[in-house]
PDB file of C-alpha atoms in Angstrom:
ATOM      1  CA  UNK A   1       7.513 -27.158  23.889  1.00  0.00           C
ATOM      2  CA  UNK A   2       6.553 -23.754  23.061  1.00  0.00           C
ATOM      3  CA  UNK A   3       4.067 -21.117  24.744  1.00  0.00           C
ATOM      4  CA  UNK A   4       0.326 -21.896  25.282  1.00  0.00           C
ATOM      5  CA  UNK A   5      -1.917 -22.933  21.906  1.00  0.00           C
ATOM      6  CA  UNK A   6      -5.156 -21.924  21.176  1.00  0.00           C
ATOM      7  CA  UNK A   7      -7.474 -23.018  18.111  1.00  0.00           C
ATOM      8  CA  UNK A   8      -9.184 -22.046  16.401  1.00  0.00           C
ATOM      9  CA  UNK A   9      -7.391 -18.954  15.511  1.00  0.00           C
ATOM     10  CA  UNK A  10     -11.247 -17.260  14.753  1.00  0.00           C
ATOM     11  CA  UNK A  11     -14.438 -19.144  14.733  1.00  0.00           C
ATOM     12  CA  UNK A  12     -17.466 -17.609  12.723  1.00  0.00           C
ATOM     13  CA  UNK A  13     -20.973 -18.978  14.001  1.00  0.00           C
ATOM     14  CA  UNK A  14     -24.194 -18.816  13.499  1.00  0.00           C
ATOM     15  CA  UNK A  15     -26.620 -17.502  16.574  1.00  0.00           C
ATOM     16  CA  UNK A  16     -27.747 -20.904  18.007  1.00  0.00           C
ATOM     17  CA  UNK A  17     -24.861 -22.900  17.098  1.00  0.00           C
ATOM     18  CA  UNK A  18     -22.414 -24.818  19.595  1.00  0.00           C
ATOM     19  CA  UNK A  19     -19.011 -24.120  19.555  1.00  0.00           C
ATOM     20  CA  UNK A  20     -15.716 -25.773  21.026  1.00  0.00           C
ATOM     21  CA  UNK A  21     -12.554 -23.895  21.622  1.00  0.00           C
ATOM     22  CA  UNK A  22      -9.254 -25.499  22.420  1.00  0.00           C
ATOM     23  CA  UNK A  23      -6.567 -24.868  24.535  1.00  0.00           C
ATOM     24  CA  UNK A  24      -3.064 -26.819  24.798  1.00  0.00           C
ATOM     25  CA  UNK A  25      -0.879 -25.295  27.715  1.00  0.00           C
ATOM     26  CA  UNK A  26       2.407 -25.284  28.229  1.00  0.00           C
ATOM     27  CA  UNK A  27       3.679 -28.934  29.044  1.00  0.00           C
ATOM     28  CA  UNK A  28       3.812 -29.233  32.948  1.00  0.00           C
ATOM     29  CA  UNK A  29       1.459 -26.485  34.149  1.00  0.00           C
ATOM     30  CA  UNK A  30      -0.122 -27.246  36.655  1.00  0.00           C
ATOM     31  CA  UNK A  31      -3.164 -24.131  36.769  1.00  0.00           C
ATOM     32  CA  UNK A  32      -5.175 -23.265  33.445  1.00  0.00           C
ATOM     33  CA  UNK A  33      -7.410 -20.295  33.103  1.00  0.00           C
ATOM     34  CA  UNK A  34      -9.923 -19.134  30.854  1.00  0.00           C
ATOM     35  CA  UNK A  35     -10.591 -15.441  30.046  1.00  0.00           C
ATOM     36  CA  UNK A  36     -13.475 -13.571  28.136  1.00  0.00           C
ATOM     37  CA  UNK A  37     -11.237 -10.516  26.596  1.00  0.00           C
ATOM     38  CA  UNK A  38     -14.390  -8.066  24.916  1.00  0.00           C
ATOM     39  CA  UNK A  39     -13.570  -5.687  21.943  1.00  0.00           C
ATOM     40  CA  UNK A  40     -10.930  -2.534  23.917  1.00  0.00           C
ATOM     41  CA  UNK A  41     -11.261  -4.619  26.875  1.00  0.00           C
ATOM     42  CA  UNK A  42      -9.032  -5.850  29.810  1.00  0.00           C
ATOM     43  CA  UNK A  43      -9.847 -10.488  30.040  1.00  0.00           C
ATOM     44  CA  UNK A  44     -12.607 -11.380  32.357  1.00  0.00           C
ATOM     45  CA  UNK A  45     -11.899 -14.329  34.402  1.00  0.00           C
ATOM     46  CA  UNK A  46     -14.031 -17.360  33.405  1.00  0.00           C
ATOM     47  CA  UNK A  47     -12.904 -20.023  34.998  1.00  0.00           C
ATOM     48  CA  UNK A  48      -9.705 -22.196  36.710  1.00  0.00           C
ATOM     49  CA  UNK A  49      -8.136 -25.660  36.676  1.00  0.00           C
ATOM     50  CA  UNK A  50      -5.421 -27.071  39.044  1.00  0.00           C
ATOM     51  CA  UNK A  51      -4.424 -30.131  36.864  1.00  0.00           C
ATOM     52  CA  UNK A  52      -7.927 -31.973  35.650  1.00  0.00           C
ATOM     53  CA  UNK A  53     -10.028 -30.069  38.608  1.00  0.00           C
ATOM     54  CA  UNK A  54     -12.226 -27.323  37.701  1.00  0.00           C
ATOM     55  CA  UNK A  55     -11.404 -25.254  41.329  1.00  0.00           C
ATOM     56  CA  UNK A  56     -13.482 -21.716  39.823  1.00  0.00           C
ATOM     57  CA  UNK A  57     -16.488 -21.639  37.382  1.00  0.00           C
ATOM     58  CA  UNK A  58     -17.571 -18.458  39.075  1.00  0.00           C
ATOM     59  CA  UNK A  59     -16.773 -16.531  35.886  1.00  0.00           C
ATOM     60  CA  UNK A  60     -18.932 -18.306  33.756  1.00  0.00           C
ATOM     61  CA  UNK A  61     -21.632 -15.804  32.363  1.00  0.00           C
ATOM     62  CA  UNK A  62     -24.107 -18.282  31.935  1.00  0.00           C
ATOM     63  CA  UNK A  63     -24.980 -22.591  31.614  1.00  0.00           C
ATOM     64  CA  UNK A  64     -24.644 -22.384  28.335  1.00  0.00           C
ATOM     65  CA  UNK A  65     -20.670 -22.058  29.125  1.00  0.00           C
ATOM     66  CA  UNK A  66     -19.233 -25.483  29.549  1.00  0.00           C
ATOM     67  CA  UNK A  67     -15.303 -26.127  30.425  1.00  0.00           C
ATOM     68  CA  UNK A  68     -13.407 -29.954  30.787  1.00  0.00           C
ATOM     69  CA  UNK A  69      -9.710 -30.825  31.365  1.00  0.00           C
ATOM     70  CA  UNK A  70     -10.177 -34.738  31.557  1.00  0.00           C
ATOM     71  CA  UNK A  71      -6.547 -35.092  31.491  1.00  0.00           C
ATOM     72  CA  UNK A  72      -4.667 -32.237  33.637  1.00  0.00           C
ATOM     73  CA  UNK A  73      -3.667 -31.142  29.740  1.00  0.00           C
ATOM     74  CA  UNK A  74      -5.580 -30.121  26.823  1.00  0.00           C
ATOM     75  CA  UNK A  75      -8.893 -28.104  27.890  1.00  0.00           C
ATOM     76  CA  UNK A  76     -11.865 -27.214  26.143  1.00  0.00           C
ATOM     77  CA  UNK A  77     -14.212 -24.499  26.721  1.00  0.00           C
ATOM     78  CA  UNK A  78     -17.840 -25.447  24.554  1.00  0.00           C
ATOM     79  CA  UNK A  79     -20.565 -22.610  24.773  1.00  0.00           C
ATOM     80  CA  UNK A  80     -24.015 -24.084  23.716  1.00  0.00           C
ATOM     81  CA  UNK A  81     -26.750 -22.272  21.498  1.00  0.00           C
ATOM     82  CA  UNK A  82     -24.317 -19.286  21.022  1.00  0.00           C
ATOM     83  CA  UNK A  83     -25.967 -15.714  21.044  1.00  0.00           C
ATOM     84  CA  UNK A  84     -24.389 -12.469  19.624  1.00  0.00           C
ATOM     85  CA  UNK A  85     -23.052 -11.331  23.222  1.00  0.00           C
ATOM     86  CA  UNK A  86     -20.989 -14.033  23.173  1.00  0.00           C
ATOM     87  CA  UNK A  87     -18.768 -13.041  20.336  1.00  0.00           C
ATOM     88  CA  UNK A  88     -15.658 -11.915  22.188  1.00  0.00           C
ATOM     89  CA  UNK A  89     -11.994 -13.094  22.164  1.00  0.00           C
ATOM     90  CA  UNK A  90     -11.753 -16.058  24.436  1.00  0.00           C
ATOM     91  CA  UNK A  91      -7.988 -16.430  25.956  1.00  0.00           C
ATOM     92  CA  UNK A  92      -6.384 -19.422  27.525  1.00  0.00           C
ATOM     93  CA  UNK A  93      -3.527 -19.257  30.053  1.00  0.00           C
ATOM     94  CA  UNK A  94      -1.457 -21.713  32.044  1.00  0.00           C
ATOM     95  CA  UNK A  95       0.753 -21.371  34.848  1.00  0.00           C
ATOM     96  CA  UNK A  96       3.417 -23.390  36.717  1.00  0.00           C
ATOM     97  CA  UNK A  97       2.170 -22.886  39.887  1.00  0.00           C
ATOM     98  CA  UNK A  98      -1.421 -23.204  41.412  1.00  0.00           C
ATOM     99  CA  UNK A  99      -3.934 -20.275  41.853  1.00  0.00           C
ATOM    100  CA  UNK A 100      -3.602 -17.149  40.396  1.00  0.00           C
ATOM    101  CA  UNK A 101      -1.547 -15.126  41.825  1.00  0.00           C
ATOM    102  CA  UNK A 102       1.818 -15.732  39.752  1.00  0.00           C
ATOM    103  CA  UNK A 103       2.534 -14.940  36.083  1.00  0.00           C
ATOM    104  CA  UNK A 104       0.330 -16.352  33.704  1.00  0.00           C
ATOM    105  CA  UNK A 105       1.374 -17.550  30.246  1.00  0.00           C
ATOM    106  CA  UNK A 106      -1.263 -16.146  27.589  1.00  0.00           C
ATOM    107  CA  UNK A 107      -2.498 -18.348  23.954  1.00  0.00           C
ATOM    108  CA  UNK A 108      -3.024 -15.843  20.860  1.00  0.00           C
ATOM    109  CA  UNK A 109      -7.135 -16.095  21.618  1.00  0.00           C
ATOM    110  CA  UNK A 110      -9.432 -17.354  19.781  1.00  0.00           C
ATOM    111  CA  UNK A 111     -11.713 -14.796  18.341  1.00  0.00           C
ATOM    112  CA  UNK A 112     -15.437 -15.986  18.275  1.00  0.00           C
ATOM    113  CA  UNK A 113     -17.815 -13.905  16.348  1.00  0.00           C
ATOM    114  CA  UNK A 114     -21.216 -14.759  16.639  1.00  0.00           C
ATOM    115  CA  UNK A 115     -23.840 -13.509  13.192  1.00  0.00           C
TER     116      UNK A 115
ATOM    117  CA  UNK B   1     -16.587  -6.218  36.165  1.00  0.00           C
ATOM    118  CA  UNK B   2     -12.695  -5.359  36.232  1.00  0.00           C
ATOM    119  CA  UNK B   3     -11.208  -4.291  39.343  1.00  0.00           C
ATOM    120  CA  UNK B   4      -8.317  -2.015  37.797  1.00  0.00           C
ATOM    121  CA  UNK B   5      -8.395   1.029  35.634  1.00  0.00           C
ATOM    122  CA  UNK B   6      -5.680   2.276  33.794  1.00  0.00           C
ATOM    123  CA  UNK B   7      -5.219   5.962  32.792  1.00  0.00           C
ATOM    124  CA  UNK B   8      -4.549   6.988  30.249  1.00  0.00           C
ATOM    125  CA  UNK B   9      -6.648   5.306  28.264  1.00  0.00           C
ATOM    126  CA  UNK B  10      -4.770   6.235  25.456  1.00  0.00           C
ATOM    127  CA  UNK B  11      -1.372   7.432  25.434  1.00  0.00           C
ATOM    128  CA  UNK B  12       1.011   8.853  21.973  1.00  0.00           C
ATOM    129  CA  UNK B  13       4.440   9.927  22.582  1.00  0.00           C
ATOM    130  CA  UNK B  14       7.343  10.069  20.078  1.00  0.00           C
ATOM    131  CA  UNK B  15       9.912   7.876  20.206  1.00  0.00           C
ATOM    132  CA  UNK B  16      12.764   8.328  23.158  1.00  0.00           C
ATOM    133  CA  UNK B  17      10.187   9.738  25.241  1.00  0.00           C
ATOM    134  CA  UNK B  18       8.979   8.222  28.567  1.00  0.00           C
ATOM    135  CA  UNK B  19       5.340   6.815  28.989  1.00  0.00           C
ATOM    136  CA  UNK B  20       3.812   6.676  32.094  1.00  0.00           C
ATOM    137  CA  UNK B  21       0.781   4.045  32.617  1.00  0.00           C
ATOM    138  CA  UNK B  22      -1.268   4.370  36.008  1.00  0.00           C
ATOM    139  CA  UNK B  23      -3.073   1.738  36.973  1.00  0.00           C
ATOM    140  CA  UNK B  24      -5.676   1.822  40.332  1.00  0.00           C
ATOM    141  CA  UNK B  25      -7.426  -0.615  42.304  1.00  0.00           C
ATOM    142  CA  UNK B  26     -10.477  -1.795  44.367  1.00  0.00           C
ATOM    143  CA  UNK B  27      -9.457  -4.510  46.976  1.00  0.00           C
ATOM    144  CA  UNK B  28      -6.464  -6.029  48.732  1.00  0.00           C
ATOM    145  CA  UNK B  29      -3.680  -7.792  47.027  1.00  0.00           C
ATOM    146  CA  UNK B  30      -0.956 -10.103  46.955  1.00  0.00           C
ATOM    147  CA  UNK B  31       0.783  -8.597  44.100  1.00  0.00           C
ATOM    148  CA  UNK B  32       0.247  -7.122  40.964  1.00  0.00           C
ATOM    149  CA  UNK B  33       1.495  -7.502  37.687  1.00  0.00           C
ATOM    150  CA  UNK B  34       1.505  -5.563  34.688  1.00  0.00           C
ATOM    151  CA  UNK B  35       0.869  -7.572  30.841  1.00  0.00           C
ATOM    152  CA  UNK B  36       1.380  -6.287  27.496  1.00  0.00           C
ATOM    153  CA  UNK B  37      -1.036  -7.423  24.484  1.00  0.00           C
ATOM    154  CA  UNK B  38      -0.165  -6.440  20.652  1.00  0.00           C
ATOM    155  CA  UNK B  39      -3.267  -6.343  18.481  1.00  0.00           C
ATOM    156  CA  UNK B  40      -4.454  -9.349  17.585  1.00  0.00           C
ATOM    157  CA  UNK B  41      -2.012 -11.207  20.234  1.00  0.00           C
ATOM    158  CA  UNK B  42      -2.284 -12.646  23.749  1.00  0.00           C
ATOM    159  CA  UNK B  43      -0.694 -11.215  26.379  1.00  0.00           C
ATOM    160  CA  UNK B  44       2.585 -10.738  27.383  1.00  0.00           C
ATOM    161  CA  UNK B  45       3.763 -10.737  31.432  1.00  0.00           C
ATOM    162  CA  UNK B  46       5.835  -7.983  32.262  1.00  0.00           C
ATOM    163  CA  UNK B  47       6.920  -7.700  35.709  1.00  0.00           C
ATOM    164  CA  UNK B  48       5.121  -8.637  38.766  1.00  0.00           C
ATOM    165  CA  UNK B  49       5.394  -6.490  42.241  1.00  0.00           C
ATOM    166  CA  UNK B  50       4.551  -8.017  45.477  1.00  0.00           C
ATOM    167  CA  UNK B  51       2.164  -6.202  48.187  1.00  0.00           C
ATOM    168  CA  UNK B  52       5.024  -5.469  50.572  1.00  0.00           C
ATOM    169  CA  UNK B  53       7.716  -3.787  47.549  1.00  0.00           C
ATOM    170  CA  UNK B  54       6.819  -0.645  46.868  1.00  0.00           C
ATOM    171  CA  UNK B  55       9.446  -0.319  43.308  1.00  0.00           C
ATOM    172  CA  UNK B  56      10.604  -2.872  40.753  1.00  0.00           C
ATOM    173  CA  UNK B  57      12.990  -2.162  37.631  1.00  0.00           C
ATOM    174  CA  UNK B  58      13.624  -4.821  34.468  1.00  0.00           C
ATOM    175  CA  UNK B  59      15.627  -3.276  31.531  1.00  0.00           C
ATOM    176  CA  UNK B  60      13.548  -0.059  30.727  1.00  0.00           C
ATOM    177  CA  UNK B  61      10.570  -0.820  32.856  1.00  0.00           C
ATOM    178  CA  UNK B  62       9.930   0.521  36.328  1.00  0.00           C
ATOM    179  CA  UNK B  63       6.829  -0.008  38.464  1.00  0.00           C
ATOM    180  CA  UNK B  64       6.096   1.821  41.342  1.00  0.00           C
ATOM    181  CA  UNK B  65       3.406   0.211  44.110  1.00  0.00           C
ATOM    182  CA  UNK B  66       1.305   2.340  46.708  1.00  0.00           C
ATOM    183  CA  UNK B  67      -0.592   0.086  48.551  1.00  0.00           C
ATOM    184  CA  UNK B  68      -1.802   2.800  50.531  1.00  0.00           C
ATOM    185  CA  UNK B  69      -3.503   4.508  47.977  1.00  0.00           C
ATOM    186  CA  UNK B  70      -4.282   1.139  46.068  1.00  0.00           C
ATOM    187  CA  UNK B  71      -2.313   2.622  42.681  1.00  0.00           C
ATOM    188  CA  UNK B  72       0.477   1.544  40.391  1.00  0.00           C
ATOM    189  CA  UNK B  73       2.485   2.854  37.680  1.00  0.00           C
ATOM    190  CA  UNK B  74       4.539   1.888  34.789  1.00  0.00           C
ATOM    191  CA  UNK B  75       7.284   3.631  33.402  1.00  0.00           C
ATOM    192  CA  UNK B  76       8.701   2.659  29.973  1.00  0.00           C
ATOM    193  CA  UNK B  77      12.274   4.579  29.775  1.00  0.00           C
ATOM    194  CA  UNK B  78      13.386   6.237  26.226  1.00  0.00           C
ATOM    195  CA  UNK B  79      10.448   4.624  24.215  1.00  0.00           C
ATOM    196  CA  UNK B  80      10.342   2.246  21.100  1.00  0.00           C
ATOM    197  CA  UNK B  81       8.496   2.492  17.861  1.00  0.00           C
ATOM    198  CA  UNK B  82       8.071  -1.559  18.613  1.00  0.00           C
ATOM    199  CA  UNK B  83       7.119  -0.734  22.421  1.00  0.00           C
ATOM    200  CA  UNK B  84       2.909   0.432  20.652  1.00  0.00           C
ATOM    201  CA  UNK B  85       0.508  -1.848  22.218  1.00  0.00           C
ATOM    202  CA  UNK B  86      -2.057  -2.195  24.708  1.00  0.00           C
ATOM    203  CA  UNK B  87      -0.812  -2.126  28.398  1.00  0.00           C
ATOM    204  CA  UNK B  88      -2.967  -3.812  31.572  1.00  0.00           C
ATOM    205  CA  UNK B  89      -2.315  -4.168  34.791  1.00  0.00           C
ATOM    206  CA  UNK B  90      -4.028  -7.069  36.507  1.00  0.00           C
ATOM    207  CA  UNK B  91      -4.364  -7.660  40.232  1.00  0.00           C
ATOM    208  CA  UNK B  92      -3.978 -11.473  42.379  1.00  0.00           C
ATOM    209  CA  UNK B  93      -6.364 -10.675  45.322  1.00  0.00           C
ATOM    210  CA  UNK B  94      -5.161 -11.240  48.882  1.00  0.00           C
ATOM    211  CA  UNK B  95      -8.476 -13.382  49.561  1.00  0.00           C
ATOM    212  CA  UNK B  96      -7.819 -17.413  50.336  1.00  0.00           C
ATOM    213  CA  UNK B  97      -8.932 -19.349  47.835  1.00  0.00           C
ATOM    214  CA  UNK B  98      -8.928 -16.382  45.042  1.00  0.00           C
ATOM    215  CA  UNK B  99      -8.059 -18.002  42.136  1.00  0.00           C
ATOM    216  CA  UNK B 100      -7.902 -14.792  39.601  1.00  0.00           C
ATOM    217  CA  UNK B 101      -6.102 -12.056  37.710  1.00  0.00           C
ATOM    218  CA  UNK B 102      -8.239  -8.984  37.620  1.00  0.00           C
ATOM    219  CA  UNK B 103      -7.214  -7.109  35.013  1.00  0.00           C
ATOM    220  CA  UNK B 104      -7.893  -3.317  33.819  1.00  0.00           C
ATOM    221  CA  UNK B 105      -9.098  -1.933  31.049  1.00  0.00           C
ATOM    222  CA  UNK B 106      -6.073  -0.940  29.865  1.00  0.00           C
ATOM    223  CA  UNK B 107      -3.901   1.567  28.476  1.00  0.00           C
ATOM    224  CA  UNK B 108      -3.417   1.940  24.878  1.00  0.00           C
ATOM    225  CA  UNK B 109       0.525   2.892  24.017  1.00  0.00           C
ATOM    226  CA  UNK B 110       1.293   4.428  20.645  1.00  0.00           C
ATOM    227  CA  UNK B 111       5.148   5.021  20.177  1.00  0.00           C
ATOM    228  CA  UNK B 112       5.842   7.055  16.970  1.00  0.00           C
ATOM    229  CA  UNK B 113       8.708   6.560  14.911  1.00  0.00           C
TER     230      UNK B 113
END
């Protein structure tokens, strides 16, 4: 269908809190990536699928950051007890081919602000 | 951290004028591509230059690669009012198993009308 879909658009939480962001790629893509974009910031890597395997997590800042793809699809990236650092932008991006060296198509974000 | 940094970091030119975007590097790398990002927005792929091309044109973009001196640059040709965003270059690393863009920090484009 159309381009990558991310939602919530913006997420408001509470320090402590859990939160669950969700991202539906582009139908077929084989690699999703998740990217940490802070306030006049380039993305930060986070971390990579290829189909329902999670191949990178090195990006992660901390346990607290959870990812899943259970299905090669739809992925979720949770971030437990949720402190102020972690309000950011968080961007999702798939891609037809594996690894990361070829264009990436990029979801509108979700913006996570943490009070 | 980011491997690239772009300069300028901010850029304002008047519309019809050229912008120039540098963009530098750390490592070694398959290719690199350059992404644009409207406020608010997710990014946008551009173009993408391998390691071994060394200039790449599409419509009024040109990027220039020096792998020598680990630098790139984007040219946008007789500028847009609708061509204002943010501009990033982001790097695929030459290492097996690297599984990354590394973007920049990016270069902040303001056309005026």
């Amino acid at each position: 269908g159309a381009g990558v879909s991310q939602s919530p658009r913006y997420k408001v939480a509470k320090r402590g809190q859990d939160v669950a962001l969700r991202c539906d790629p582009i139908s077929g893509h084989v690699s999703l990536f998740w990217y940490q974009q802070a306030l006049g910031q380039g993305p930060e890597f986070l971390t990579y699928f290829q189909n329902e395997a999670q191949l990178d997590k090195s990006g992660l800042p901390s346990d607290r950051f959870f990812a899943e793809r259970p299905e090669g699809s739809v992925s979720t990236l949770k971030i437990q007890r949720t402190q102020q650092e972690d309000s950011a932008v968080y961007l999702c991006a798939s891609s037809h081919s594996s690894g990361g060296a070829h264009e990436q198509f990029f979801g509108p974000g979700t913006r996570l602000t943490v009070l | 951290s980011q491997q690239g940094e772009e300069d300028p970091q901010a850029l304002s030119i008047q519309e019809g004028e050229n912008a120039t975007m540098n963009c530098s590097y750390k490592t070694s790398i398959n290719n690199l591509q350059w992404y644009r990002q409207n406020s608010g927005r997710g990014l946008v792929h551009l173009i993408l230059i391998r390691s071994n091309e060394r200039e790449k044109h599409s419509g009024r973009l040109r990027v220039t690669l020096d792998t020598s001196k680990k630098s790139s640059s984007l040219l946008i040709t007789a500028s847009r009012a609708a061509d204002t965003a943010s501009y990033f270059c982001a790097t695929a690393s030459h290492q097996t198993g690297a599984n990354n863009l590394f973007f920049g920090t990016g270069t902040r484009l303001t056309v005026i009308p």
